[in-house]
mmCIF file of C-alpha atoms in Angstrom:
data_model
loop_
_atom_site.group_PDB
_atom_site.id
_atom_site.type_symbol
_atom_site.label_atom_id
_atom_site.label_comp_id
_atom_site.label_asym_id
_atom_site.label_seq_id
_atom_site.Cartn_x
_atom_site.Cartn_y
_atom_site.Cartn_z
ATOM 1 C CA MET E 43 -137.353 -143.624 7.101
ATOM 2 C CA THR E 44 -139.185 -141.592 9.861
ATOM 3 C CA GLY E 45 -137.328 -139.544 11.888
ATOM 4 C CA THR E 46 -137.656 -136.816 14.848
ATOM 5 C CA VAL E 47 -136.225 -133.191 14.127
ATOM 6 C CA PRO E 48 -133.340 -132.728 16.839
ATOM 7 C CA ALA E 49 -134.376 -129.996 19.288
ATOM 8 C CA ILE E 50 -132.686 -126.396 19.510
ATOM 9 C CA PRO E 51 -130.103 -126.579 21.885
ATOM 10 C CA PRO E 52 -130.355 -124.004 24.898
ATOM 11 C CA ALA E 53 -127.440 -122.260 23.625
ATOM 12 C CA PHE E 54 -129.414 -121.419 20.740
ATOM 13 C CA GLU E 55 -131.989 -120.701 22.140
ATOM 14 C CA VAL E 56 -133.400 -117.064 20.920
ATOM 15 C CA ARG E 57 -135.495 -115.573 23.955
ATOM 16 C CA PRO E 58 -138.217 -112.433 23.545
ATOM 17 C CA PRO E 59 -136.133 -109.809 25.325
ATOM 18 C CA GLY E 60 -139.031 -108.360 27.349
ATOM 19 C CA PHE E 61 -141.216 -105.092 27.799
ATOM 20 C CA TRP E 62 -139.171 -102.864 29.387
ATOM 21 C CA ARG E 63 -135.658 -104.563 27.929
ATOM 22 C CA GLY E 64 -137.776 -104.381 24.496
ATOM 23 C CA MET E 65 -137.964 -100.280 24.941
ATOM 24 C CA ARG E 66 -134.774 -100.020 26.383
ATOM 25 C CA HIS E 67 -133.082 -101.725 23.447
ATOM 26 C CA ILE E 68 -135.598 -99.155 20.705
ATOM 27 C CA ALA E 69 -134.783 -96.107 23.756
ATOM 28 C CA ALA E 70 -131.465 -96.524 23.509
ATOM 29 C CA LEU E 71 -130.906 -97.149 19.079
ATOM 30 C CA GLU E 72 -132.775 -94.068 18.711
ATOM 31 C CA LEU E 73 -130.800 -91.623 20.815
ATOM 32 C CA ARG E 74 -127.589 -92.966 18.946
ATOM 33 C CA GLN E 75 -129.093 -92.065 15.798
ATOM 34 C CA ARG E 76 -130.502 -88.698 17.234
ATOM 35 C CA LEU E 77 -126.641 -87.828 18.516
ATOM 36 C CA ARG E 78 -125.499 -88.314 15.023
ATOM 37 C CA SER E 79 -126.567 -85.972 13.633
ATOM 38 C CA ARG E 80 -125.284 -82.035 14.576
ATOM 39 C CA THR E 81 -129.091 -80.808 13.980
ATOM 40 C CA LEU E 82 -129.641 -81.375 17.742
ATOM 41 C CA LEU E 83 -126.661 -79.721 18.723
ATOM 42 C CA VAL E 84 -126.536 -76.442 16.790
ATOM 43 C CA LEU E 85 -130.187 -75.910 17.738
ATOM 44 C CA ALA E 86 -129.517 -76.806 21.323
ATOM 45 C CA ILE E 87 -126.711 -74.272 20.580
ATOM 46 C CA VAL E 88 -128.727 -71.579 19.500
ATOM 47 C CA TRP E 89 -131.881 -72.252 22.367
ATOM 48 C CA PHE E 90 -129.360 -71.748 23.978
ATOM 49 C CA CYS E 91 -128.405 -68.471 22.910
ATOM 50 C CA LEU E 92 -132.006 -67.579 22.664
ATOM 51 C CA ILE E 93 -132.971 -68.040 26.276
ATOM 52 C CA GLY E 94 -129.570 -65.885 27.240
ATOM 53 C CA VAL E 95 -130.705 -62.444 24.852
ATOM 54 C CA VAL E 96 -134.614 -63.108 26.714
ATOM 55 C CA THR E 97 -133.239 -64.111 30.204
ATOM 56 C CA GLY E 98 -131.686 -60.125 30.338
ATOM 57 C CA ALA E 99 -133.665 -58.561 27.610
ATOM 58 C CA MET E 100 -136.119 -58.952 30.804
ATOM 59 C CA TRP E 101 -134.204 -58.365 33.662
ATOM 60 C CA LEU E 102 -133.151 -55.502 32.115
ATOM 61 C CA TRP E 103 -136.795 -54.612 31.448
ATOM 62 C CA LEU E 104 -138.315 -54.793 34.953
ATOM 63 C CA SER E 105 -135.188 -52.677 36.207
ATOM 64 C CA ALA E 106 -136.106 -49.759 33.239
ATOM 65 C CA MET E 107 -139.445 -50.290 34.327
ATOM 66 C CA SER E 108 -138.810 -50.131 38.083
ATOM 67 C CA GLY E 109 -137.205 -46.705 37.963
ATOM 68 C CA ALA E 110 -139.779 -44.908 35.822
ATOM 69 C CA TYR E 111 -142.579 -45.181 37.921
ATOM 70 C CA GLY E 112 -140.172 -44.839 41.265
ATOM 71 C CA GLN E 113 -140.338 -48.152 42.465
ATOM 72 C CA GLY E 114 -137.951 -50.188 44.240
ATOM 73 C CA PHE E 115 -136.561 -52.902 42.079
ATOM 74 C CA ASP E 116 -138.063 -56.334 41.997
ATOM 75 C CA SER E 117 -138.406 -58.983 40.163
ATOM 76 C CA TYR E 118 -140.163 -61.247 41.149
ATOM 77 C CA PRO E 119 -142.740 -62.077 37.540
ATOM 78 C CA LEU E 120 -138.817 -62.862 36.138
ATOM 79 C CA PHE E 121 -138.976 -65.964 36.984
ATOM 80 C CA SER E 122 -143.116 -67.027 35.212
ATOM 81 C CA VAL E 123 -141.701 -65.390 32.242
ATOM 82 C CA ILE E 124 -139.295 -67.748 31.443
ATOM 83 C CA VAL E 125 -140.637 -70.546 32.437
ATOM 84 C CA TYR E 126 -143.338 -69.369 30.356
ATOM 85 C CA PHE E 127 -140.514 -69.320 27.767
ATOM 86 C CA VAL E 128 -139.402 -72.440 27.915
ATOM 87 C CA LEU E 129 -142.787 -73.958 27.916
ATOM 88 C CA LEU E 130 -143.058 -71.872 24.473
ATOM 89 C CA PHE E 131 -140.397 -73.719 23.007
ATOM 90 C CA GLY E 132 -140.656 -76.882 23.988
ATOM 91 C CA THR E 133 -144.569 -76.230 22.263
ATOM 92 C CA LEU E 134 -142.786 -76.248 19.105
ATOM 93 C CA VAL E 135 -140.244 -78.907 19.784
ATOM 94 C CA ALA E 136 -141.661 -81.769 20.600
ATOM 95 C CA PRO E 137 -143.680 -82.566 17.493
ATOM 96 C CA ALA E 138 -140.248 -81.663 15.721
ATOM 97 C CA ILE E 139 -138.638 -84.121 17.214
ATOM 98 C CA SER E 140 -141.119 -86.918 17.863
ATOM 99 C CA ALA E 141 -143.333 -86.958 15.026
ATOM 100 C CA GLY E 142 -141.570 -87.856 12.467
ATOM 101 C CA SER E 143 -139.910 -91.439 14.385
ATOM 102 C CA ILE E 144 -141.991 -93.693 13.321
ATOM 103 C CA SER E 145 -143.500 -92.443 10.004
ATOM 104 C CA SER E 146 -139.901 -91.658 8.542
ATOM 105 C CA GLU E 147 -138.526 -95.559 9.352
ATOM 106 C CA ARG E 148 -141.922 -96.707 7.663
ATOM 107 C CA SER E 149 -141.113 -94.073 4.135
ATOM 108 C CA GLY E 150 -137.926 -95.722 3.796
ATOM 109 C CA GLY E 151 -138.620 -98.875 4.671
ATOM 110 C CA THR E 152 -136.867 -99.515 7.485
ATOM 111 C CA LEU E 153 -139.622 -99.596 10.314
ATOM 112 C CA ALA E 154 -140.186 -103.483 9.108
ATOM 113 C CA THR E 155 -137.040 -104.578 9.750
ATOM 114 C CA THR E 156 -137.739 -103.735 13.037
ATOM 115 C CA GLN E 157 -141.119 -105.848 13.666
ATOM 116 C CA VAL E 158 -139.679 -108.833 11.966
ATOM 117 C CA THR E 159 -137.647 -108.984 15.186
ATOM 118 C CA LEU E 160 -138.779 -109.941 18.221
ATOM 119 C CA ILE E 161 -139.405 -106.909 19.924
ATOM 120 C CA GLY E 162 -143.050 -106.117 20.967
ATOM 121 C CA THR E 163 -145.272 -103.594 19.564
ATOM 122 C CA TRP E 164 -145.284 -101.473 22.647
ATOM 123 C CA SER E 165 -141.525 -102.433 22.939
ATOM 124 C CA LEU E 166 -141.649 -100.241 20.320
ATOM 125 C CA LEU E 167 -144.044 -97.627 20.127
ATOM 126 C CA LEU E 168 -142.706 -96.511 23.864
ATOM 127 C CA GLY E 169 -139.303 -97.054 23.722
ATOM 128 C CA LYS E 170 -140.095 -94.177 20.715
ATOM 129 C CA ALA E 171 -141.697 -91.530 23.358
ATOM 130 C CA LEU E 172 -139.332 -91.960 26.046
ATOM 131 C CA ALA E 173 -135.918 -91.357 23.396
ATOM 132 C CA ALA E 174 -138.657 -87.957 21.854
ATOM 133 C CA TRP E 175 -138.943 -87.643 25.340
ATOM 134 C CA ILE E 176 -135.224 -87.333 26.422
ATOM 135 C CA THR E 177 -134.474 -85.176 23.587
ATOM 136 C CA GLY E 178 -137.086 -83.076 24.427
ATOM 137 C CA PHE E 179 -135.930 -83.022 28.463
ATOM 138 C CA ALA E 180 -132.631 -82.098 27.244
ATOM 139 C CA PHE E 181 -133.273 -78.963 26.351
ATOM 140 C CA LEU E 182 -135.220 -78.054 29.094
ATOM 141 C CA VAL E 183 -131.334 -78.890 31.018
ATOM 142 C CA VAL E 184 -129.572 -76.707 27.766
ATOM 143 C CA ALA E 185 -132.187 -73.795 29.576
ATOM 144 C CA ALA E 186 -131.760 -74.188 33.002
ATOM 145 C CA PRO E 187 -129.075 -72.497 34.111
ATOM 146 C CA PHE E 188 -131.705 -69.299 33.067
ATOM 147 C CA VAL E 189 -133.737 -70.961 34.790
ATOM 148 C CA VAL E 190 -132.590 -71.026 37.772
ATOM 149 C CA ILE E 191 -130.203 -67.437 37.235
ATOM 150 C CA SER E 192 -134.013 -65.941 37.800
ATOM 151 C CA LEU E 193 -135.163 -68.176 40.696
ATOM 152 C CA LEU E 194 -131.906 -66.187 42.546
ATOM 153 C CA LEU E 195 -133.282 -63.026 40.600
ATOM 154 C CA SER E 196 -137.298 -63.343 41.905
ATOM 155 C CA ARG E 197 -136.230 -64.457 45.640
ATOM 156 C CA THR E 198 -138.634 -67.692 44.904
ATOM 157 C CA ASP E 199 -139.354 -70.271 46.551
ATOM 158 C CA PRO E 200 -136.843 -73.586 45.898
ATOM 159 C CA LEU E 201 -139.436 -75.715 46.277
ATOM 160 C CA GLN E 202 -141.116 -74.081 43.389
ATOM 161 C CA LEU E 203 -137.634 -74.508 40.636
ATOM 162 C CA LEU E 204 -138.377 -78.239 41.808
ATOM 163 C CA VAL E 205 -142.968 -77.933 40.680
ATOM 164 C CA ALA E 206 -141.913 -75.933 37.267
ATOM 165 C CA VAL E 207 -139.100 -78.124 36.311
ATOM 166 C CA LEU E 208 -141.735 -81.293 36.867
ATOM 167 C CA ALA E 209 -144.715 -79.340 35.006
ATOM 168 C CA LEU E 210 -142.303 -78.400 32.375
ATOM 169 C CA ALA E 211 -140.845 -81.938 32.208
ATOM 170 C CA LEU E 212 -144.825 -83.554 32.168
ATOM 171 C CA GLN E 213 -145.863 -81.145 29.004
ATOM 172 C CA ILE E 214 -142.311 -82.127 27.351
ATOM 173 C CA GLY E 215 -142.907 -86.021 28.068
ATOM 174 C CA VAL E 216 -146.789 -85.643 27.041
ATOM 175 C CA PHE E 217 -147.016 -83.353 23.159
ATOM 176 C CA THR E 218 -143.736 -85.906 22.721
ATOM 177 C CA VAL E 219 -146.032 -89.522 23.897
ATOM 178 C CA PHE E 220 -149.036 -87.413 21.071
ATOM 179 C CA GLY E 221 -145.700 -86.966 18.073
ATOM 180 C CA VAL E 222 -144.652 -90.537 18.211
ATOM 181 C CA ALA E 223 -148.116 -91.620 18.669
ATOM 182 C CA LEU E 224 -149.499 -89.620 15.564
ATOM 183 C CA SER E 225 -146.435 -90.678 13.943
ATOM 184 C CA ALA E 226 -147.846 -94.296 14.321
ATOM 185 C CA MET E 227 -150.892 -93.512 12.901
ATOM 186 C CA ILE E 228 -150.349 -91.202 9.740
ATOM 187 C CA SER E 229 -147.864 -92.730 7.162
ATOM 188 C CA SER E 230 -146.834 -89.471 5.908
ATOM 189 C CA GLN E 231 -144.246 -87.912 7.744
ATOM 190 C CA VAL E 232 -145.166 -84.000 6.360
ATOM 191 C CA PHE E 233 -148.919 -84.552 7.395
ATOM 192 C CA ALA E 234 -147.798 -86.326 11.069
ATOM 193 C CA ILE E 235 -146.097 -83.756 11.762
ATOM 194 C CA VAL E 236 -148.318 -80.992 10.540
ATOM 195 C CA THR E 237 -151.473 -82.850 12.622
ATOM 196 C CA ALA E 238 -149.160 -82.795 16.339
ATOM 197 C CA TYR E 239 -148.552 -79.308 15.871
ATOM 198 C CA LEU E 240 -152.153 -78.641 15.192
ATOM 199 C CA LEU E 241 -152.646 -80.899 18.763
ATOM 200 C CA VAL E 242 -150.610 -78.692 20.770
ATOM 201 C CA ALA E 243 -152.356 -75.659 19.661
ATOM 202 C CA LEU E 244 -156.222 -76.913 19.832
ATOM 203 C CA LEU E 245 -155.231 -77.091 23.416
ATOM 204 C CA SER E 246 -153.015 -74.189 23.628
ATOM 205 C CA ILE E 247 -154.770 -71.401 21.476
ATOM 206 C CA GLY E 248 -158.145 -73.598 20.710
ATOM 207 C CA THR E 249 -159.171 -73.849 24.472
ATOM 208 C CA LEU E 250 -159.227 -69.937 24.250
ATOM 209 C CA ILE E 251 -160.623 -69.447 21.251
ATOM 210 C CA ALA E 252 -163.397 -72.394 22.235
ATOM 211 C CA PHE E 253 -164.139 -70.317 26.425
ATOM 212 C CA ALA E 254 -163.992 -67.557 24.275
ATOM 213 C CA LEU E 255 -167.122 -68.546 22.696
ATOM 214 C CA SER E 256 -168.355 -70.132 25.133
ATOM 215 C CA VAL E 257 -169.020 -66.687 27.442
ATOM 216 C CA GLY E 258 -169.862 -64.648 24.532
ATOM 217 C CA VAL E 259 -172.621 -67.593 23.788
ATOM 218 C CA SER E 260 -173.871 -67.328 26.980
ATOM 219 C CA THR E 261 -173.236 -63.680 28.656
ATOM 220 C CA ARG E 262 -177.111 -61.725 28.825
ATOM 221 C CA TYR E 263 -178.203 -58.580 29.830
ATOM 222 C CA VAL E 264 -179.986 -57.583 32.978
ATOM 223 C CA ASP E 265 -181.226 -54.513 34.334
ATOM 224 C CA ILE E 266 -180.403 -53.575 38.114
ATOM 225 C CA SER E 267 -180.565 -50.402 40.115
ATOM 226 C CA TYR E 268 -178.323 -49.143 42.375
ATOM 227 C CA GLN E 269 -178.408 -46.443 44.965
ATOM 228 C CA THR E 270 -176.237 -43.333 44.416
ATOM 229 C CA PHE E 271 -175.778 -39.596 45.366
ATOM 230 C CA SER E 272 -178.092 -37.025 43.932
ATOM 231 C CA PRO E 273 -176.824 -34.579 41.535
ATOM 232 C CA GLY E 274 -177.181 -31.334 44.341
ATOM 233 C CA TYR E 275 -175.067 -33.439 45.970
ATOM 234 C CA TRP E 276 -172.286 -33.695 44.381
ATOM 235 C CA ASN E 277 -172.539 -29.494 43.046
ATOM 236 C CA ALA E 278 -172.913 -28.714 46.874
ATOM 237 C CA VAL E 279 -169.863 -30.435 47.230
ATOM 238 C CA ASN E 280 -168.027 -29.446 44.196
ATOM 239 C CA ALA E 281 -169.302 -25.879 44.893
ATOM 240 C CA CYS E 282 -167.685 -26.888 48.015
ATOM 241 C CA SER E 283 -164.355 -26.014 46.296
ATOM 242 C CA ALA E 284 -164.787 -23.203 44.076
ATOM 243 C CA ASP E 285 -163.702 -19.857 46.380
ATOM 244 C CA THR E 286 -161.227 -21.408 48.515
ATOM 245 C CA ASN E 287 -158.562 -23.406 48.498
ATOM 246 C CA ASP E 288 -158.779 -24.596 52.303
ATOM 247 C CA GLU E 289 -158.723 -28.135 52.678
ATOM 248 C CA ASP E 290 -159.745 -27.913 56.361
ATOM 249 C CA ALA E 291 -162.433 -25.122 55.136
ATOM 250 C CA ILE E 292 -163.529 -27.902 52.118
ATOM 251 C CA ALA E 293 -163.087 -30.263 54.772
ATOM 252 C CA LYS E 294 -166.250 -28.944 56.819
ATOM 253 C CA CYS E 295 -168.205 -27.496 53.613
ATOM 254 C CA THR E 296 -168.218 -31.802 52.160
ATOM 255 C CA GLU E 297 -168.878 -32.455 55.692
ATOM 256 C CA ALA E 298 -171.092 -30.381 56.105
ATOM 257 C CA VAL E 299 -173.850 -31.063 52.959
ATOM 258 C CA PRO E 300 -176.798 -32.655 53.877
ATOM 259 C CA VAL E 301 -177.170 -36.197 51.660
ATOM 260 C CA GLU E 302 -179.427 -36.847 48.641
ATOM 261 C CA CYS E 303 -179.826 -40.565 47.764
ATOM 262 C CA VAL E 304 -181.203 -41.705 44.569
ATOM 263 C CA THR E 305 -182.072 -44.658 42.466
ATOM 264 C CA GLU E 306 -180.951 -45.347 38.967
ATOM 265 C CA ALA E 307 -181.174 -48.303 36.981
ATOM 266 C CA THR E 308 -178.479 -49.659 34.687
ATOM 267 C CA THR E 309 -178.140 -52.364 32.148
ATOM 268 C CA VAL E 310 -175.155 -54.797 33.105
ATOM 269 C CA PRO E 311 -173.876 -57.777 31.447
ATOM 270 C CA VAL E 312 -173.249 -60.631 32.806
ATOM 271 C CA SER E 313 -170.939 -64.527 31.720
ATOM 272 C CA PRO E 314 -171.391 -67.410 33.867
ATOM 273 C CA THR E 315 -168.185 -68.842 33.755
ATOM 274 C CA SER E 316 -168.830 -71.626 36.446
ATOM 275 C CA GLY E 317 -170.297 -73.838 33.823
ATOM 276 C CA ILE E 318 -166.984 -73.559 31.389
ATOM 277 C CA TRP E 319 -164.376 -73.367 33.114
ATOM 278 C CA TRP E 320 -163.154 -76.626 32.412
ATOM 279 C CA VAL E 321 -162.824 -75.929 28.603
ATOM 280 C CA LEU E 322 -159.781 -73.970 29.676
ATOM 281 C CA THR E 323 -158.071 -76.742 32.377
ATOM 282 C CA PRO E 324 -156.052 -78.863 29.496
ATOM 283 C CA ASN E 325 -154.289 -75.755 28.352
ATOM 284 C CA PRO E 326 -150.294 -76.330 28.979
ATOM 285 C CA TYR E 327 -150.434 -73.636 30.632
ATOM 286 C CA VAL E 328 -153.075 -73.742 32.387
ATOM 287 C CA VAL E 329 -151.729 -76.665 33.946
ATOM 288 C CA VAL E 330 -148.737 -74.991 34.548
ATOM 289 C CA ALA E 331 -149.891 -71.814 36.501
ATOM 290 C CA ASP E 332 -152.109 -73.759 38.633
ATOM 291 C CA MET E 333 -148.963 -75.890 39.128
ATOM 292 C CA VAL E 334 -146.098 -73.814 40.080
ATOM 293 C CA ALA E 335 -148.177 -70.415 41.305
ATOM 294 C CA PRO E 336 -147.126 -69.774 44.953
ATOM 295 C CA ARG E 337 -149.902 -70.637 48.179
ATOM 296 C CA ALA E 338 -151.977 -67.957 49.349
ATOM 297 C CA GLY E 339 -149.557 -66.513 52.317
ATOM 298 C CA SER E 340 -146.848 -66.649 50.208
ATOM 299 C CA ALA E 341 -145.061 -63.214 50.715
ATOM 300 C CA HIS E 342 -145.598 -62.572 45.799
ATOM 301 C CA ALA E 343 -149.030 -64.030 46.416
ATOM 302 C CA SER E 344 -150.175 -62.235 42.994
ATOM 303 C CA ASP E 345 -147.261 -60.492 41.417
ATOM 304 C CA ASP E 346 -146.930 -62.946 38.724
ATOM 305 C CA LEU E 347 -148.138 -64.742 35.530
ATOM 306 C CA PHE E 348 -148.611 -67.848 36.679
ATOM 307 C CA SER E 349 -150.230 -66.276 40.794
ATOM 308 C CA GLY E 350 -152.626 -63.965 38.073
ATOM 309 C CA ILE E 351 -153.532 -67.695 36.100
ATOM 310 C CA SER E 352 -154.366 -69.827 38.572
ATOM 311 C CA THR E 353 -156.724 -67.293 40.483
ATOM 312 C CA LEU E 354 -158.438 -66.627 37.770
ATOM 313 C CA VAL E 355 -159.182 -70.382 36.955
ATOM 314 C CA ARG E 356 -160.134 -70.855 40.179
ATOM 315 C CA GLY E 357 -162.001 -68.232 40.154
ATOM 316 C CA MET E 358 -164.485 -69.255 37.610
ATOM 317 C CA GLN E 359 -165.674 -72.336 39.560
ATOM 318 C CA ASP E 360 -167.717 -70.090 41.960
ATOM 319 C CA ASP E 361 -170.964 -68.658 40.590
ATOM 320 C CA ARG E 362 -170.497 -65.093 40.165
ATOM 321 C CA ALA E 363 -173.389 -64.828 37.799
ATOM 322 C CA LYS E 364 -175.417 -64.044 39.451
ATOM 323 C CA PRO E 365 -175.901 -59.413 39.854
ATOM 324 C CA GLN E 366 -176.990 -58.034 42.908
ATOM 325 C CA ASP E 367 -178.326 -54.304 43.471
ATOM 326 C CA TRP E 368 -175.672 -52.270 45.162
ATOM 327 C CA ASN E 369 -175.311 -49.086 47.045
ATOM 328 C CA ASP E 370 -173.661 -46.380 46.822
ATOM 329 C CA CYS E 371 -174.745 -44.578 48.996
ATOM 330 C CA PRO E 372 -174.448 -42.897 51.755
ATOM 331 C CA ALA E 373 -171.297 -45.173 52.387
ATOM 332 C CA PRO E 374 -168.757 -44.391 49.824
ATOM 333 C CA ARG E 375 -168.783 -48.082 46.613
ATOM 334 C CA SER E 376 -164.768 -47.755 47.719
ATOM 335 C CA GLU E 377 -165.682 -49.360 51.639
ATOM 336 C CA SER E 378 -168.046 -52.664 50.313
ATOM 337 C CA SER E 379 -166.145 -52.915 46.748
ATOM 338 C CA ALA E 380 -162.439 -52.393 47.226
ATOM 339 C CA SER E 381 -161.162 -56.228 49.300
ATOM 340 C CA ALA E 382 -158.993 -57.474 47.685
ATOM 341 C CA PRO E 383 -159.745 -61.239 45.582
ATOM 342 C CA SER E 384 -158.801 -64.123 47.881
ATOM 343 C CA GLU E 385 -158.230 -67.511 45.872
ATOM 344 C CA THR E 386 -160.944 -69.669 45.364
ATOM 345 C CA GLY E 387 -161.826 -73.043 44.221
ATOM 346 C CA ALA E 388 -159.971 -76.273 44.077
ATOM 347 C CA PRO E 389 -156.984 -77.025 42.598
ATOM 348 C CA VAL E 390 -157.715 -77.763 38.475
ATOM 349 C CA TRP E 391 -154.417 -78.855 37.202
ATOM 350 C CA TRP E 392 -154.657 -81.699 38.220
ATOM 351 C CA ILE E 393 -158.161 -82.019 35.815
ATOM 352 C CA GLY E 394 -156.258 -80.736 33.238
ATOM 353 C CA ALA E 395 -153.135 -83.003 33.413
ATOM 354 C CA THR E 396 -155.884 -85.710 33.464
ATOM 355 C CA VAL E 397 -157.397 -85.166 29.700
ATOM 356 C CA GLN E 398 -153.578 -84.662 29.055
ATOM 357 C CA LEU E 399 -153.212 -87.945 29.845
ATOM 358 C CA VAL E 400 -156.046 -89.594 28.709
ATOM 359 C CA LEU E 401 -156.190 -88.169 25.275
ATOM 360 C CA ALA E 402 -151.906 -89.528 25.163
ATOM 361 C CA ALA E 403 -152.739 -93.203 25.811
ATOM 362 C CA GLY E 404 -156.052 -92.969 23.848
ATOM 363 C CA LEU E 405 -153.574 -91.958 20.663
ATOM 364 C CA LEU E 406 -150.949 -94.442 22.058
ATOM 365 C CA TRP E 407 -153.858 -97.157 21.544
ATOM 366 C CA ALA E 408 -154.351 -95.873 18.346
ATOM 367 C CA GLY E 409 -150.288 -95.923 17.680
ATOM 368 C CA HIS E 410 -150.899 -99.478 18.350
ATOM 369 C CA ARG E 411 -153.371 -101.192 16.703
ATOM 370 C CA ARG E 412 -151.784 -99.450 13.310
ATOM 371 C CA LEU E 413 -147.758 -101.464 14.610
ATOM 372 C CA ARG E 414 -149.510 -104.163 15.455
ATOM 373 C CA THR E 415 -148.238 -106.558 13.342
ATOM 374 C CA PRO E 416 -149.480 -109.466 11.251
ATOM 375 C CA ALA E 417 -151.297 -106.836 10.024
ATOM 376 C CA ALA E 418 -155.203 -107.261 9.111
ATOM 377 C CA LYS E 419 -155.513 -105.060 6.475
ATOM 378 C CA LEU E 420 -152.748 -102.958 5.173
ATOM 379 C CA PRO E 421 -153.773 -98.754 3.836
ATOM 380 C CA ARG E 422 -153.393 -98.563 -0.401
ATOM 381 C CA GLY E 423 -149.844 -98.075 -1.203
ATOM 382 C CA ALA E 424 -148.774 -98.514 1.947
ATOM 383 C CA ARG E 425 -144.546 -100.855 1.921
ATOM 384 C CA VAL E 426 -144.407 -103.781 3.630
ATOM 385 C CA ALA E 427 -140.467 -104.089 3.403
#
């Protein structure tokens, strides 16, 4: 006797949750699990106290420095220092809160329980990344009061605060994605965390080392000639002040000294940066500086760390590696060389952010291949359940 299998009633039909719903479920479960532990709460309290101490200490230091030089107190650099301190903390915390999210479940044998559900691999991976980013963003919220205080003390444009928050959120998100992707790729939790820290160090410190080495390798030494005042001229000028202290008499005597010029040669180092400036663009501190720096023409366009770093990196785009002869005589050199540096070059933050996002996307793709089920090949010693 044969029969047909009865169809499943619609009330009992199980449907996949979909990409967005599945990612939301994974992120919610991950956040609940993080909130059960008091470690993050203790870390947030320590972080709040630490950034408060740093803000107060920096304000006192700037005040003391201004008083020592007899200048009016200006705490404008305080904002850039505090934002950079928050970025430093974010780069240190992001790998720790993200690089063990998947590898720890794999080593504990609980990852397979999630993988046999209808949750998709991308939902699992991106849900973990979203939870890690929200956790990192929470530390940014904890530091927000002191960032606002530094903004008020520095008399900074409020628009810079918005841009700074967006820049910090972007960097924390990128580094948490790095950690989650590496956690999916690497079975060992410790090795995944160490690799995430090495990747952060590569972008933060490694780019500086690579740029310095590139400059050293490309530097060449060339001979140039220049016009300057002769020794006899300076001897005559010095003789004018040897017998009198009358400033008017010294000025008249100096003007009466005939100008004598000589041609001399010297060797100068030339470091072409127009072809290697891009090495610095993925650096998170360069990205944040170029995004948050006040635009040219503002009242404090060159008074903080952001403006200095942004102007320096943008200026490297121009080919300044062509040495030219100069002339100190008869006009003083200060008239031709004391011009204030101007902001040149195109913005570089979008280049660095693009490189970071492409690297994050590549790591996510590799992590997806590692998590995809059914797996075509398992590493030796891997636990299935």
